[in-house]
Coordinates of C-alpha atoms in Angstrom, one line a residue:
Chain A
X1 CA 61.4 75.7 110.7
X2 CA 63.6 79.0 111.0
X3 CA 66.1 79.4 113.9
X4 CA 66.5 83.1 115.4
X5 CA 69.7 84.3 114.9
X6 CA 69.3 87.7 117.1
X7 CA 66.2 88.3 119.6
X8 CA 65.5 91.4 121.5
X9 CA 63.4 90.4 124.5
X10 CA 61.7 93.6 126.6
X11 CA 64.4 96.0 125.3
X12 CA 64.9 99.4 127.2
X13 CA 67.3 101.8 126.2
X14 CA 67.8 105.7 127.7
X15 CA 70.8 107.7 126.9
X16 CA 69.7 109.9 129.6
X17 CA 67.1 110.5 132.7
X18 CA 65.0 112.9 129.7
X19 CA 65.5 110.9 126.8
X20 CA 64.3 107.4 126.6
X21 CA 65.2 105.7 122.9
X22 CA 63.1 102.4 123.6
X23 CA 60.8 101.1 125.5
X24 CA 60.5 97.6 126.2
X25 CA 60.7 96.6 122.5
X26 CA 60.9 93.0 121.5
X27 CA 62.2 91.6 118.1
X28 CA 63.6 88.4 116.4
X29 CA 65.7 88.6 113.3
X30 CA 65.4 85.0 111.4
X31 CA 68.6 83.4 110.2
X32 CA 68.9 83.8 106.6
X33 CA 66.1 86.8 106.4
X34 CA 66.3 90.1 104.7
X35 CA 65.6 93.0 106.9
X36 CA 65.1 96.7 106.7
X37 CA 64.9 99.5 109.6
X38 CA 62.9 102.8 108.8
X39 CA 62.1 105.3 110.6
X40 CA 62.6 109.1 110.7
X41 CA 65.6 110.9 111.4
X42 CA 66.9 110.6 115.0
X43 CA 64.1 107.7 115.7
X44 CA 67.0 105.5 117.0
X45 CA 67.6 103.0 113.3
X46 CA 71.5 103.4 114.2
X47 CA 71.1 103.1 117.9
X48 CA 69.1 99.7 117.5
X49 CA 71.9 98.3 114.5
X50 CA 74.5 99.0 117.8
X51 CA 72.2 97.0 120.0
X52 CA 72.1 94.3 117.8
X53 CA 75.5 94.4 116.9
X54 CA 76.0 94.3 120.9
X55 CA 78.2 97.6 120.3
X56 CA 75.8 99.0 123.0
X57 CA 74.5 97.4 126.1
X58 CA 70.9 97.7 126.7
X59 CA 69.7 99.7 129.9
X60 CA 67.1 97.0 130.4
X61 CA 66.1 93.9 129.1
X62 CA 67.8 91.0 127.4
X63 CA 69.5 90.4 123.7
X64 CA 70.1 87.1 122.7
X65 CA 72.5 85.9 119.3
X66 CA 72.6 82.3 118.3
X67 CA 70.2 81.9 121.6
X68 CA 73.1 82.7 123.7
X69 CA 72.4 86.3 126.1
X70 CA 74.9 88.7 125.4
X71 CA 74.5 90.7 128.8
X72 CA 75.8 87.3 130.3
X73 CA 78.9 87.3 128.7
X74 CA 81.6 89.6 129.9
X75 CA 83.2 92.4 128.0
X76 CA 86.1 90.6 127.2
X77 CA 84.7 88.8 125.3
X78 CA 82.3 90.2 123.3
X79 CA 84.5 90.3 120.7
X80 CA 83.8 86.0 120.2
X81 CA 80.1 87.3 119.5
X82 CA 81.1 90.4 116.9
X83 CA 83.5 88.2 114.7
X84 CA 80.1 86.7 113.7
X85 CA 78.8 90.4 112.5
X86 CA 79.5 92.1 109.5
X87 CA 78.9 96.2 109.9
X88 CA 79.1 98.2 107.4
X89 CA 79.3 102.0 108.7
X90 CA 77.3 105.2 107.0
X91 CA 80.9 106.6 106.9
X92 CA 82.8 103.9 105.4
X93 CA 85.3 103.6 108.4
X94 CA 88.4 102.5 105.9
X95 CA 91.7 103.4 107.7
X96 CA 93.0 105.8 105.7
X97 CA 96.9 104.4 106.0
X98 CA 96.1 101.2 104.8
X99 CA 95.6 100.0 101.3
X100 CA 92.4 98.6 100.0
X101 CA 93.6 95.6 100.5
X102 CA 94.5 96.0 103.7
X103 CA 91.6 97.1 105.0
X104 CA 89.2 94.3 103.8
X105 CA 92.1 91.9 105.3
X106 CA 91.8 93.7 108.8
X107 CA 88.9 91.2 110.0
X108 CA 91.4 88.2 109.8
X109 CA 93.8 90.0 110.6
X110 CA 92.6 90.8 113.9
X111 CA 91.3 87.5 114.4
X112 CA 95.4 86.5 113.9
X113 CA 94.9 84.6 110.8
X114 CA 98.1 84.2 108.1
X115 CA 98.0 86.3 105.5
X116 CA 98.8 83.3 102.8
X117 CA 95.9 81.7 104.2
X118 CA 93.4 84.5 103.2
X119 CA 95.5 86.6 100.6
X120 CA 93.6 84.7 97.7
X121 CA 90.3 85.1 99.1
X122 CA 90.8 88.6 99.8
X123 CA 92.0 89.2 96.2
X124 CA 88.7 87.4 94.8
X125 CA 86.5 89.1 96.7
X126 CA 88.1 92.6 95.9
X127 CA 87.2 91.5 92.1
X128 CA 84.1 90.3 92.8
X129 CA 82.9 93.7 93.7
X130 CA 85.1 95.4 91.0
X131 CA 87.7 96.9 92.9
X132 CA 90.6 94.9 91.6
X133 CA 92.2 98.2 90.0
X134 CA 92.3 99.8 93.2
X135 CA 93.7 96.5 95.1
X136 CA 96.9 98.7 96.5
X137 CA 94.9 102.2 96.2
X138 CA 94.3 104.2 99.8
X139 CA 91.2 105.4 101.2
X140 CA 91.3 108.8 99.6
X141 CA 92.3 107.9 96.1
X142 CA 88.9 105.8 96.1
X143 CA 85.4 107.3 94.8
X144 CA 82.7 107.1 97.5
X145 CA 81.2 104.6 95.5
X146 CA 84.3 102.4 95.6
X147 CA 84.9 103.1 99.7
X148 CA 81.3 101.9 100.0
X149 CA 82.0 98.5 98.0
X150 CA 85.2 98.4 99.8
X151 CA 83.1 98.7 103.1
X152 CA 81.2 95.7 102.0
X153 CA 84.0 93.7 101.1
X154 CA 85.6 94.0 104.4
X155 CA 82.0 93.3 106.5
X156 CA 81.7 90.3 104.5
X157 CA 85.6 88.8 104.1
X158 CA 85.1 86.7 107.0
X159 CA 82.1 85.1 106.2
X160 CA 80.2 86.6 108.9
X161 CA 76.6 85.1 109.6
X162 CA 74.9 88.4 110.0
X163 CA 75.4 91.3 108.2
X164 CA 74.2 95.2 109.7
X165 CA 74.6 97.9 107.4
X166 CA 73.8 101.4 108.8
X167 CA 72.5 103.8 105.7
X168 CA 74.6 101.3 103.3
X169 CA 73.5 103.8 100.2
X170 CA 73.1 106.9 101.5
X171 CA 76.6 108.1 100.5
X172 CA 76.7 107.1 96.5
X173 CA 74.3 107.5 93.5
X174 CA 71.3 105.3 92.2
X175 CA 73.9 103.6 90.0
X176 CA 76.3 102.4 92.8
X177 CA 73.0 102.3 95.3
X178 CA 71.2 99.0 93.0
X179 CA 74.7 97.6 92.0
X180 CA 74.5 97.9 96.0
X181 CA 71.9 96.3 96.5
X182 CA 72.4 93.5 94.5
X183 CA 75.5 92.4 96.4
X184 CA 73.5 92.0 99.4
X185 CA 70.6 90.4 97.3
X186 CA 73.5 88.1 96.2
X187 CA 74.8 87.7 99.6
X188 CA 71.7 86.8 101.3
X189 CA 70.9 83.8 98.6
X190 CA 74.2 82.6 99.9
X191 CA 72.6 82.1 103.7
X192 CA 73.9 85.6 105.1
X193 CA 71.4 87.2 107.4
X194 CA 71.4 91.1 106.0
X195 CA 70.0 94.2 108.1
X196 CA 70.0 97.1 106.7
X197 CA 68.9 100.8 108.5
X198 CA 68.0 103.4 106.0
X199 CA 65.1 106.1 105.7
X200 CA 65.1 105.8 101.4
X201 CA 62.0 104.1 100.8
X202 CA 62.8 103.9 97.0
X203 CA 65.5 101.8 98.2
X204 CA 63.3 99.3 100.3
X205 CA 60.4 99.2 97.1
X206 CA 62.9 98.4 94.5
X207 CA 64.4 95.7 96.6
X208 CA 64.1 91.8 97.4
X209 CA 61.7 89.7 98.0
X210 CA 61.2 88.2 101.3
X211 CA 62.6 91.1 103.1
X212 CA 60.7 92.3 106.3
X213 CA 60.5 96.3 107.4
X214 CA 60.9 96.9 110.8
X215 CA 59.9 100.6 111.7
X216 CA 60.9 102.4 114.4
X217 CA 57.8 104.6 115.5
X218 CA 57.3 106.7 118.9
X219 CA 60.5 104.7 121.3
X220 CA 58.8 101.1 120.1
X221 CA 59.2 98.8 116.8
X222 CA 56.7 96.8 114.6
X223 CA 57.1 94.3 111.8
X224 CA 55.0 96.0 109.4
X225 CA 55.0 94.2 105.9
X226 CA 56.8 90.7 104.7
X227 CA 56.3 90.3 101.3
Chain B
X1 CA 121.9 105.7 88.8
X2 CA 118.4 104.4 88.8
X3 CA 116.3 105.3 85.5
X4 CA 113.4 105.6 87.3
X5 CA 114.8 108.1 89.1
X6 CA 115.5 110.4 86.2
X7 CA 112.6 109.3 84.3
X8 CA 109.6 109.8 87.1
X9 CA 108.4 113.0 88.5
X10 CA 107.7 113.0 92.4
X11 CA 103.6 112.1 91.8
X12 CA 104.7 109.2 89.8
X13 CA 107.2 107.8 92.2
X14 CA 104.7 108.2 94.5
X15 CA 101.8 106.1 92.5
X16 CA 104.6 103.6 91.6
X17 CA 105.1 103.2 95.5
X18 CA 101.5 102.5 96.0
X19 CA 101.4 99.8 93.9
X20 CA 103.9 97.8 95.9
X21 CA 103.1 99.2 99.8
X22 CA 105.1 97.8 102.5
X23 CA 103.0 95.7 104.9
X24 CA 101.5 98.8 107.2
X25 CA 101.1 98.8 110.6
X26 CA 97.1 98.7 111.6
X27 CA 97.7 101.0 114.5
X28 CA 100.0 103.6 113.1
X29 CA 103.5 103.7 115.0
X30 CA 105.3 106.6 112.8
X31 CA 103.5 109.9 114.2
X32 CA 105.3 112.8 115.1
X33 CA 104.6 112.5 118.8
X34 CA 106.4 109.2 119.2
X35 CA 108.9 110.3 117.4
X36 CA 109.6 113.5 119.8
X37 CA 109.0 110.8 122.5
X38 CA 112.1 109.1 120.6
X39 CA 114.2 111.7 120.8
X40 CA 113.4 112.8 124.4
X41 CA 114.2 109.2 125.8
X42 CA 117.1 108.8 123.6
X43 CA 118.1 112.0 125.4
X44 CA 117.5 111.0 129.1
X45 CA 119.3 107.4 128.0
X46 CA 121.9 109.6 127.0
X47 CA 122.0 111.9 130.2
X48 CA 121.9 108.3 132.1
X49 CA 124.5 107.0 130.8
X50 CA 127.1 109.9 131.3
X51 CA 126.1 110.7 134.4
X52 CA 126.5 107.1 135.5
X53 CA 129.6 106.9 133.7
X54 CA 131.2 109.2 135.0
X55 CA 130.3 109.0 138.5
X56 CA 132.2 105.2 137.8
X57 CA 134.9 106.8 136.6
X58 CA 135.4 109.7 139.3
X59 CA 135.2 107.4 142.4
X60 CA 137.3 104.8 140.6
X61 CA 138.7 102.2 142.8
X62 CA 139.1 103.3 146.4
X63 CA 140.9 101.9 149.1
X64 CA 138.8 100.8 152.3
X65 CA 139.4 104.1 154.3
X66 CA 136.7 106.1 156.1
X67 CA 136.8 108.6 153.7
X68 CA 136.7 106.5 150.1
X69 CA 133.7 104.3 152.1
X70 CA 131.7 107.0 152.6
X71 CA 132.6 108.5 148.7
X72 CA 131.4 104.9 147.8
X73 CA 128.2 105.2 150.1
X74 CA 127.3 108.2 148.2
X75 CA 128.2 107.8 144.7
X76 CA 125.9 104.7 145.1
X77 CA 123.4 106.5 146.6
X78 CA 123.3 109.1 143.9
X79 CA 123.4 106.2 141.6
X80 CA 120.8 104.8 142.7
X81 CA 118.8 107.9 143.1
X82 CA 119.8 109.2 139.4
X83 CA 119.1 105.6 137.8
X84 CA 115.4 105.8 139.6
X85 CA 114.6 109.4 138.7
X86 CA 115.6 109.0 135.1
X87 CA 113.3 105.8 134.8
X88 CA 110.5 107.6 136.2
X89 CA 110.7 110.1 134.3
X90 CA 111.0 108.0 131.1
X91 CA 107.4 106.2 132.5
X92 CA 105.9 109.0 133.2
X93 CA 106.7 109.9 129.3
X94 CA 105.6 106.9 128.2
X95 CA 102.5 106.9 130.1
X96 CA 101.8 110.4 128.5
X97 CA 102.7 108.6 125.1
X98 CA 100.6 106.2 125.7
X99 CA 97.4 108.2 127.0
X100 CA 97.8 110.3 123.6
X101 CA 98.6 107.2 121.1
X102 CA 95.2 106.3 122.3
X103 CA 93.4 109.2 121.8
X104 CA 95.0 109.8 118.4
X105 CA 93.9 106.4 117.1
X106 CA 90.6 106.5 119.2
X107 CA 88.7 105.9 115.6
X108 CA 90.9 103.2 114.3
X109 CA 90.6 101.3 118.3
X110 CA 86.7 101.8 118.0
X111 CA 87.0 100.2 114.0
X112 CA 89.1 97.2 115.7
X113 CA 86.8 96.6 118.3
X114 CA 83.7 96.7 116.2
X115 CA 86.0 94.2 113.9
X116 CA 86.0 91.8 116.6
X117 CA 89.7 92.7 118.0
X118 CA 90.0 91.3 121.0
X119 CA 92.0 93.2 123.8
X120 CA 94.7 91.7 124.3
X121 CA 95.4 92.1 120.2
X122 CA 94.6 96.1 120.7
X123 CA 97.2 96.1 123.9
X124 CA 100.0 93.9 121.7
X125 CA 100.0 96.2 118.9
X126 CA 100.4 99.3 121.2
X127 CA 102.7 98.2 123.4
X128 CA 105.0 96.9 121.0
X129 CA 105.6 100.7 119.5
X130 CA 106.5 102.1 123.0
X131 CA 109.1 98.8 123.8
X132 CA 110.4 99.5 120.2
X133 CA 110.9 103.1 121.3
X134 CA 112.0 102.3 125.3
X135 CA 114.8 99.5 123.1
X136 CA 116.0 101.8 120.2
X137 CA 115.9 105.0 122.2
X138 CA 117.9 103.5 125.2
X139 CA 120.4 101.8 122.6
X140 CA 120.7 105.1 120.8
X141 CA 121.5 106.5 124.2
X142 CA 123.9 104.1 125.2
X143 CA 126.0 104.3 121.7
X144 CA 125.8 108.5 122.8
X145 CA 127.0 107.9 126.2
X146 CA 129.7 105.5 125.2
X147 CA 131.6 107.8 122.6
X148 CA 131.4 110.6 124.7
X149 CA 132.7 108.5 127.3
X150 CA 135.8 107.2 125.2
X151 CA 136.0 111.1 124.8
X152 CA 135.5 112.1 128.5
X153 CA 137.3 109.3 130.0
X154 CA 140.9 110.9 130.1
X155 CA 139.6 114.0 131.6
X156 CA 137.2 112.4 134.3
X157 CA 140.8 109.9 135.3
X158 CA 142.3 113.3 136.0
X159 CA 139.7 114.6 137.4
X160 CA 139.3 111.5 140.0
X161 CA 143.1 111.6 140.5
X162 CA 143.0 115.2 141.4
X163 CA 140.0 114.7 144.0
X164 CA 141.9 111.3 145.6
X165 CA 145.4 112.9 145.1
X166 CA 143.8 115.4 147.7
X167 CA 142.5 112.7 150.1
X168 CA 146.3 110.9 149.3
X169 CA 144.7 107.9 150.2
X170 CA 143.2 106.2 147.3
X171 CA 145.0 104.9 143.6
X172 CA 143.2 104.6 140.9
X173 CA 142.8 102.0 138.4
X174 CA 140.8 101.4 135.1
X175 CA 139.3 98.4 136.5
X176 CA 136.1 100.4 137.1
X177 CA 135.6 100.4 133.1
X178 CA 133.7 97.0 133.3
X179 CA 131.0 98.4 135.3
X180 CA 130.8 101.3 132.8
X181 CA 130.1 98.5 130.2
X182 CA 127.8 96.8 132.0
X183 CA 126.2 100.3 132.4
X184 CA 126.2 100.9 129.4
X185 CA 124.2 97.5 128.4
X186 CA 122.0 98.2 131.1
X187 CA 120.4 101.2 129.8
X188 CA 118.8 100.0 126.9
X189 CA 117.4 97.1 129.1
X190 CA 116.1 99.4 132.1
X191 CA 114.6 101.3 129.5
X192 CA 112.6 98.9 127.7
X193 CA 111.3 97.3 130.7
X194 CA 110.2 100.6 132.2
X195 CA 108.2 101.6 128.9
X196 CA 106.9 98.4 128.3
X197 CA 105.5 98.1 131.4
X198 CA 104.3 101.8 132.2
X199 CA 103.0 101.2 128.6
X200 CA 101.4 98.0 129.2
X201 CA 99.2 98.9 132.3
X202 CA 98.4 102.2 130.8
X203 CA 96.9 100.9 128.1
X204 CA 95.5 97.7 129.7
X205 CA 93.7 100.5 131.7
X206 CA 92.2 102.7 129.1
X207 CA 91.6 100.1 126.2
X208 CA 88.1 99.0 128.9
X209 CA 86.7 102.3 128.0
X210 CA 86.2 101.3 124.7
X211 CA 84.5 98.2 125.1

């Protein structure tokens, strides 16, 4: 039996009066499941990673994580709710005055853990995905390829149960994009719920089994293939 | 003379730095606005505490006569008036500071957020940069006023004696120093509170925005 970790129930969302982005959509995100969004350019993937990431309210309808509805708890506290999600941005988002290390830390740290506590486990991880040389290195000394493992490494330090990554391979080469790839592959074996946005199809076809594509067509969404 | 010094060119130093960073803040505190901010409050602490000082010093210690009462009324009248104005004015700064810190690190609030900050952590981190600046800035300020005050003192007593010499009805005393120290401690204080708190509930203000 598989427990929903996210559900979308009759989800509307409008940015304005002329533009609706979807239309009563409903969707349920398995814990433990491998997940890609497609669609075309401007169809709404990143819009619908913020939804589930409750980074944007809906205008209408209900979204549920761990069964609990997240329009029912108030914005002060949605924060309880995104210290369970993992984002990884298109754009990286590393602060660019703080060191590698630093940034991948900035999860705990905002959740006011002690840095002795997690200094070791943020060290590991760093080498796990082969950034130990770069440990004290800023932002801007970094390749893309590195910012984009970095990236990972912070969405993942604190053991989140659901991971979004919005276009996570649409910054580096083929190289980087599989050794990408197989972090999450490797990630999601360990129990981590991965959802990934992207429009690279070559990306989804040389990828996991198990994973389910959910396409974003004309303001709605289907499940079209689990294989 | 350090080796490394002589040894290292400028990039080097620099790289060498890296490798040993001190621990950063997450919302950065060191900008060129805060530090004009710095220097503007540290100038209006300064203003305070000669102004206030000196006023002490020129009505010194008057006799109860019709005309010293009224000089009290008024010199604490003005002090009240000048103390108010010049903490206003240092709020009004700081809500300014505040209002543009926010701006400025818009990206890096938006990346705490999404992190799972919670407000309260967002509203600590920023309001702990302006009561740094409201403390430093007003002890600065007072450390200004009081050595120009060990300067000014002997003229402002002559001054005083000249203005009550006219009146021949009041003596005066340096038993009014005390309240200059206790003005002088008092800035640093007044001006912490007043950008804490102007800090505080701009911030707790804006920071809902971004939820």
């Amino acid at each position: 039996m598989t427990n929903n970790i996210l559900a979308l129930e009759k989800v509307h969302h409008r940015y304005s009066i002329t533009r609706d982005i979807f239309n009563d959509i409903s969707l349920t995100i398995e814990e433990g499941g491998f997940y890609f969004i497609t669609g075309s350019s401007g169809a709404g993937k990143t819009t619908l990673l913020k939804l589930l990431s409750s980074t944007l309210r809906p205008t209408g309808g209900d979204v549920f994580f761990l069964g609990k509805n997240i329009n029912n708890i108030p914005q002060n506290k949605i924060y309880e709710i995104k210290r369970q999600i993992g984002y990884i941005f298109q754009d990286f988002r590393l602060l660019p005055h703080l060191t590698t290390y630093e940034n991948v830390a900035l999860p705990l740290r905002v959740q006011n853990k002690r840095e002795k506590n997690y200094k070791s486990d943020v060290i590991e991880l760093l080498s796990w995905v082969n950034l130990e040389h770069c440990v004290h290195g800023y932002p801007n000394t970094l390749s893309g390829g590195e910012q984009q493992r970095a990236a990972i490494a912070r969405a993942v330090i604190s053991s989140p149960k659901l991971i979004l990554a919005d276009e996570p391979t649409g910054n580096v080469d083929n190289f980087n994009s599989e050794k990408i790839m197989r972090l999450f592959s490797e990630m999601n074996k360990m129990g981590t719920t991965i959802v990934i946005a992207t429009h690279d199809q070559n990306l989804i076809s040389k990828s996991i089994v198990n994973r389910k594509i959910i396409e974003i067509y004309n303001n709605s969404i289907r499940t079209i293939e689990e294989l | 003379m350090n080796i490394l010094n002589t040894v290292l060119n400028s990039s080097e130093k620099k790289s060498i730095r890296q490798l040993a960073p001190k621990p950063s803040a997450i919302i950065p505190d060191n900008t060129l606005h805060n530090r004009y901010l710095f220097i503007m409050i540290i100038l209006l602490c300064y203003l305070k505490s000669i102004i206030l000082t000196s006023l002490v010093s020129m009505i010194g210690s008057p006799e109860f006569s019709a005309l010293s009462i009224n000089l009290v009324q008024i010199g604490l009248l003005s002090w009240i008036f000048i103390a108010g104005l010049i903490l206003a004015i240092i709020s009004f700064i700081i809500i300014y500071g505040t209002h543009t810190s926010i701006i400025y690190n818009k990206n890096t609030i938006n990346l705490l957020i999404h992190l799972g900050a919670s407000n309260s952590f967002i509203i600590q981190r920023i309001v702990f940069t302006f009561l740094k600046i409201g403390l430093l800035s007003g002890i600065f300020g007072s450390v200004l006023g009081f050595v120009t005050f060990l300067i000014m003192n002997p003229f402002l007593l002559q001054i005083g004696r000249l203005l009550n010499d006219l009146s021949q009805i009041v003596e005066i005393t340096n038993r009014s120093s005390s309240l200059q120290y206790i003005i002088l401690l008092s800035i640093p204080i007044l001006s912490m509170s007043a950008s804490t708190l102007s800090s505080y509930l701009t911030v707790r203000k804006l920071i809902r925005k971004y939820n």
